[in-house]
Amino acid sequence: MSERSPRGVFQEGAIPCQPGISCKESTLVGTQPGAELRNPKLDLEGALIARDRVGIQDFVLLDAFTSENAFLDNLRKRFTEDLIYTYIGTLLVSVNPYKELDIYSRKQMDYYMGVNFFELPPHIYALADNAYHTMLTEYNNHFILISGESGAGKTEASKKILQYYAVSCPSSAILDTVRDRMLMSNPVLEAFGNAKTLKNDNSSRFGKYMDIQFDSEGEAVGGHILSYLLEKSRVVHQNHGERNFHVFYQLVEGGDEDLLRQLGLEKNCQHYRYLAQGECSTVSSINDKNDWKTMRNALAVVDFDKSDIEHLFGIIASVLHLGNVHFEPDVFGNATLLGHAELRWVSKLLSVNVQVLQEALTFRKIEAKSDEVLSPFSVDNANYARDALAKAIYGRTFNWLVNRINQSLENQDSSRKTVIGLLDIYGFEVFHLNSFEQFCINYCNEKLQQLFIQLTLKAEQEEYEAEGIGWEPVQFFNNKIICDLVEEKHRGIIAVLDEECLRPGDATDITFLEKLEEKMEHHPHFVTHMLADKSTRRTLERGDFRLLHYAGEVTYCVVGFIDKNNDLLYRNIKEVMHNSKNSIVRECFPSTETESRRRPETVATQFKNSLQKLADILMAKEAWYVRCLKSNETKKSGHFDDMLVRHQVKYLGLMEHLRVRRAGFAYRRRYEVFLKRYKPLCPETWPHWRGVPADGVAILVEHLGYKPDEYKMGRTKIFIRHPRTLFATEDAYERCKHELASKIQAKYKGYRTRGEFKKQKEAATKIENCWRGAQARKERERRAWAVKVIKKFIKGYMTRGEAKTTDNSEYLAFVRQNYLNRLKQNLPKTVLDKTTWQTPPPVLTETSEILRVLHYRLMVRKYVRGITPQRKAQLTLKGITSAIFKGKKDSYPASVAVPFVETRIAEDDINIRALQMIKQERIKYSVPVIKYDRKGFKPRPRQLIFTQAAVHLVEEAKLKQRVPYNALKGVTCSNLGDCIMIFHVSCDDPKQKGDMIMECDHLFEALTKLSVITNKQDSIKVQQGSIKFEMQGGKEGFVDFSTGQERMCYKEKNGHLMVVSPRIRAR
Ligand SMILES: Nc1ncnc2c1ncn2[C@@H]1O[C@H](COP(=O)(O)OP(=O)(O)O)[C@@H](O)[C@H]1O
Ligand SMILES: [Mg+2]
């Protein structure tokens, strides 16, 4: 057996460990998920006790593996805890609980999906999943053989597997259709092929082998069904307490009124002879109405069209009508029809001529040479012909149905597929009265048992061989002898039966029995009334034969064997059917059959051949087994019938199977796996074994103290002889695990923190890099943009004088805008500011000039608007001053900023007498001055007062001099920085003393006022050099001016007045 074979995987899995549950518990204690939830006490400490309480989950680990009692104890223990599944290595034993268990939910499916087989408690899903994954990895074909007696749960198991694949396999929209069809083919086939028997309310009355095809992706892409020997006799006859096929009851109970009217049916099963015989048309566990709906819906999913469905129901109804066709003998004893109504319905529903049909049912057509002669039937003949027709129609329609479903499941893609076959075949069956059907069914079970023995032994032997371990032969019962008894050429029961059927003359069931007695006389597994010893004889009727099957004794009644094996249908009936207008019927009765002169194969031979084909199909595949056991005969939940189970355990060969598995070694697993689990138990292998796993295991087991006869080292696996060795190891592992767990936890925490830190650091670097990159890209863009702009700018600059282009116009626009912006921000703030104006670029010279003018005007306007009348008067005066002195007298510039005042001497400060003298002339301005004598140039302080009419010089109360303005010829001052002013007075008036020489600190103010009062500007003169002055009597004098360190006035030797003033630099 190859190392990767499913059995290998399975084997290794015998010690499963389920996450979250103590390994010991899941290993040694059978726990199913549902049960675990109910048994929270199964904690670490409780594991060992629990081991005994719910038994072991793999019989291979049963210490007393040869004891049937121990085996049963384990099954019972588990069964009472609702643990219905237990392994024997690869094989799954399932005990029918007869109640709904919460272990088939979607959650459970997810739980088992893709999980290594040995990690979870036994389950049908684990087996299905493991078969599927082995198929995918090894790319080979598999089959799951589900066996067990009728009612043990085979069909349920196969449905569970199919449902599991439907949910767990990957799929697509198209494949969903295939998947749905596969699932939905079940209700259809069950309606037509299942019936209530004494053993099972939903007993499959046909064998079913279904291939599910998977593509390399593991998607279910197609399917194919093979059906085996439908129990047709049930159509016309049911034992007490049994029913016909479900579909009849479903139609009558569930069909709506319209449909029933079209089919001529009444809504009452009791009305139909074919339904009423068993006297149990309603069963509490069956809801025909609902099942009808399900089946109708399934037909649509499986792609049956309207006419298919119409024809199909027509056939079902026609069978019911046919059952009610009744014959009476006429005066000659020939069969005549009693009432035509039913037959008319039959002919209508099957679309055949009613006369022709009636003739076929009441006359036999005999071909005599070239003539055809009609020979009338007796009532028995007619009844026989009627029932034969009913069986034929139903049986053939069933085959048609399977073919039709196969068409809808067919995968068109020719690429290679792997398959998983599901074999749900009728189980071993023993009734009170057993007939031809039971004979076939039980023969089939013998064949499957044979196949099972061959495959398991072969597999086991192959594994030993592959591992280089010596094979130790096992004692077990090989049922080949029974198979041979039934099927051997020329000598077997089938051969004898066929011979009787085919031979000319009057062969009857009794002659058949006699032939058997003759041939099988000394066979250890064959007994009849005649052959039996005295005590056995009492249990046998004359017409019985008994076979000692591997599963137990079964007594068959020979009545009907010949007929059933012949399965004769008169030729004229076939012809009638062939001419039917119901397409299904026509297809079921092909013309080739009526034309052929060859005798068709007998039923038993057909069945034998089909089983041989099946065996060939299965032998080419990897096998998985599900063995179903009935817990009791009464379908009661929670009841474990020891006797019944013991019997099944025996005949299903479970003990033998276990013995084969345990022949040498209870336990085996791959070195890597063994080492991986138990390496903590040895310092040399913990935490890592660097060498070859086999060497590691050798060191490990030596350290554990395994004795040489307790184990063997194979090529890839270690084989352990006794479970107790393993338990001890497991216990040690359990103890060690806790210590290790805390160590590992600490390590792991450190590792996690480091990892987290590293991750964060990496993230930071990554972000930094990204950020930098983004910045660099931005900078590059900015630069590229700048280069472009600068280039454009330069080009624009170079061509600025040329004709307008995009470049230069943009440049010039920029220049303009730039200049205007600059200008806006740097406009002169005052009218006097003549320097701040921005120099315009050439293109804007003109504009700049206009703007400048505008701006100044605006400023002037603003200034002017903001000016007060006083200030205006002041400025007018300053303007006059400027007109007189600007550019002429050195001290002028310094005077500009000094504001003029109304007057320098308040009226109160003028002597009251002096004031009275001049008051009537109205004083306009007065200012203190120094007057110099005309001769000695003595300085004398005086008040100079300008009135409306004259200049007055006042000393306290004395009016020293009065010069009317018309006598004032002019005023002269020097061009230097002094404050001397000389008033030239006309000498015509004798009262006048001559010109006045005065020094006034407010020279500009005083003279400006004077010029305004007299309205004579040009009479004020600025003169360079000496100034001549005149005195009374024609005399004259001079005032000389010069500059010096400090200001002074003195009389020179030449008699002139010398005025020195400090030099003022800028003029
Ligand atoms: N796993 C199961 N859980 C609950 N009930 C089951 C289970 N298997 C079988 N049964 C019950 O037993 C009945 C018979 O099972 P079925 O599969 O039809 O038997 P078989 O095909 O072996 O004759 C079912 O109708 C169902 O009531
Ligand atoms: Mg079944």
Short mmCIF file of N, CA and C in Angstrom, two decimals, residues 931 934 960-961 985 987 989-995 1030-1033:
data_model
loop_
_atom_site.label_atom_id
_atom_site.label_comp_id
_atom_site.label_asym_id
_atom_site.label_seq_id
_atom_site.Cartn_x
_atom_site.Cartn_y
_atom_site.Cartn_z
N LYS A 931 17.17 148.28 17.17
CA LYS A 931 17.42 149.41 16.23
C LYS A 931 18.81 149.94 16.45
N ARG A 934 21.94 155.74 13.76
CA ARG A 934 22.55 155.95 12.43
C ARG A 934 23.97 156.39 12.51
N LYS A 960 8.74 156.58 18.74
CA LYS A 960 10.04 157.15 18.33
C LYS A 960 10.00 157.57 16.89
N GLN A 961 9.35 156.84 16.08
CA GLN A 961 9.36 157.19 14.63
C GLN A 961 8.11 156.63 13.98
N VAL A 985 13.68 155.48 4.02
CA VAL A 985 12.57 156.46 4.25
C VAL A 985 12.83 157.68 3.40
N CYS A 987 13.29 161.31 2.31
CA CYS A 987 13.83 162.41 3.12
C CYS A 987 13.11 163.73 2.85
N ASP A 989 10.27 164.58 3.79
CA ASP A 989 9.60 165.05 5.01
C ASP A 989 10.65 165.41 6.05
N PRO A 990 10.68 166.66 6.44
CA PRO A 990 11.74 167.09 7.37
C PRO A 990 11.62 166.43 8.75
N LYS A 991 10.41 165.95 9.02
CA LYS A 991 10.26 165.30 10.34
C LYS A 991 10.98 163.97 10.40
N GLN A 992 11.21 163.45 9.26
CA GLN A 992 11.86 162.12 9.24
C GLN A 992 13.33 162.21 9.51
N LYS A 993 13.84 161.28 10.27
CA LYS A 993 15.26 161.35 10.66
C LYS A 993 16.14 160.63 9.67
N GLY A 994 15.57 159.85 8.80
CA GLY A 994 16.37 159.11 7.80
C GLY A 994 16.05 157.61 7.86
N ASP A 995 16.83 156.81 7.15
CA ASP A 995 16.60 155.35 7.04
C ASP A 995 16.78 154.68 8.41
N GLU A 1030 20.65 156.42 4.16
CA GLU A 1030 20.68 157.90 4.17
C GLU A 1030 20.14 158.42 5.50
N MET A 1031 20.64 159.61 5.78
CA MET A 1031 20.20 160.26 7.03
C MET A 1031 19.69 161.66 6.70
N GLN A 1032 19.02 162.31 7.67
CA GLN A 1032 18.51 163.67 7.50
C GLN A 1032 19.67 164.56 7.17
N GLY A 1033 19.44 165.43 6.25
CA GLY A 1033 20.47 166.42 5.88
C GLY A 1033 21.40 165.91 4.80
#
